[in-house]
């Protein structure tokens, strides 16, 4: 039986007054959510996401973990009707152990890494505008770190009714160390320095704290969160016997939903919250009940209409790229309506840009504007590619090698629970 043992640390950074990052760490699961959207929205979305994970009891399955991510998405959407929370969303990266495998799930641009022979191996792929441009060879990894639009994510929880979840599965080896972090870390600190710090501290709590401290020392333009996780075997003989297989198997759950499905699904959910009639009854006794049902149905329909109209997305109409108000495919009898024309011709777009419009993110007017901006960047003439770096150079040897943790830690002295910041944290611990 392999379990997680770790430490988490978070800080608002040096520029922002609020911390919209949230870590989670239990005996079964570790994760980081990086919230976005207005003043209260980002915090709320991130808190809902880690709260959903913190409720999970193990041992977990891959389906169970993916279902929890979907449930977090549903909870965020269901609270987004509150005007002060409108447009909120969050990234989420999380890991657990399923049978003898580590399973990492990811939506957005927070990251999961594994420390391998002193170097940093990135397990997740970012769902972000700059990462798309890096993959196309139009930005270098270095340029991406300082790009003004580095905060734009192409996938997040809270954007649509169905979220696509990347799943990475790899063999679990006791003693292996993992890092989950928000972009506030890797946009400030080089990969080899992250690897060096991960290797330097035997206690994962110290490693997490030190990484956050270094990001703050580097200027921390964003919130910074690190969860450092060690795999521990209850039975050390099993650990010794295990052959080392470090292949990573990626998958995505589920495939892309057809446009419009998300909206309809949610309106059905509103409708199904109405109580079912219980069969025949004495007519007069039924009247208050019927009135109650009608009132609830009225509220449900009113809410669905509001929900259907309080959303924007980018699409194409008559060969022109436009911003629509409404939901793809429409809601009830309401079709999306055009609220902004552009000078962008759909036929002029590259294949990758057209793909953005196949299952467009649905959100606030601002988010739709950001998608337009992303399309304009996609279509701008490409700069010559300058020294694209795709992976970190091998890290230097840690100056103070980790001591064998099993020997340093008396049995039972550090279960994962005391190693955590209280999770989920209603008011996150800030750098102290
Ligand atoms: Mg961030």
CSV table of C-alpha atoms in Angstrom, one decimal, residues 60-66 94-106 114 121-124 165-173 178 245-253:
chain,number,residue,atom,x,y,z
A,60,UNK,CA,-9.6,6.1,-5.2
A,61,UNK,CA,-10.2,5.0,-8.8
A,62,UNK,CA,-9.4,7.0,-11.9
A,63,UNK,CA,-13.2,7.3,-12.7
A,64,UNK,CA,-13.8,8.5,-9.1
A,65,UNK,CA,-11.2,11.2,-9.4
A,66,UNK,CA,-12.4,12.4,-12.8
A,94,UNK,CA,-4.3,16.9,-8.5
A,95,UNK,CA,-2.7,13.5,-7.9
A,96,UNK,CA,-3.6,10.3,-6.1
A,97,UNK,CA,-2.4,6.7,-6.1
A,98,UNK,CA,-4.7,4.1,-7.8
A,99,UNK,CA,-3.5,0.5,-7.3
A,100,UNK,CA,0.2,0.8,-7.9
A,101,UNK,CA,0.0,3.8,-10.2
A,102,UNK,CA,0.3,7.5,-9.6
A,103,UNK,CA,-2.6,9.3,-11.4
A,104,UNK,CA,-2.4,13.0,-12.1
A,105,UNK,CA,-5.4,14.9,-13.4
A,106,UNK,CA,-5.2,18.4,-15.0
A,114,UNK,CA,8.2,14.5,-10.8
A,121,UNK,CA,10.0,16.0,-15.4
A,122,UNK,CA,6.9,17.9,-16.3
A,123,UNK,CA,3.9,15.4,-16.3
A,124,UNK,CA,1.1,17.7,-17.3
A,165,UNK,CA,-9.8,16.4,-18.0
A,166,UNK,CA,-6.3,15.2,-18.9
A,167,UNK,CA,-5.2,12.1,-17.0
A,168,UNK,CA,-1.6,11.0,-16.7
A,169,UNK,CA,-0.8,7.6,-15.2
A,170,UNK,CA,2.6,6.3,-14.3
A,171,UNK,CA,4.0,3.6,-12.0
A,172,UNK,CA,4.2,4.6,-8.3
A,173,UNK,CA,7.7,4.1,-6.8
A,178,UNK,CA,6.2,15.0,-6.9
A,245,UNK,CA,9.2,1.9,-15.0
A,246,UNK,CA,8.8,5.6,-15.6
A,247,UNK,CA,6.6,5.7,-18.6
A,248,UNK,CA,3.7,8.1,-18.5
A,249,UNK,CA,0.4,7.2,-20.1
A,250,UNK,CA,-1.8,10.2,-21.0
A,251,UNK,CA,-5.5,10.1,-21.6
A,252,UNK,CA,-8.3,12.7,-21.8
A,253,UNK,CA,-11.8,12.2,-20.1
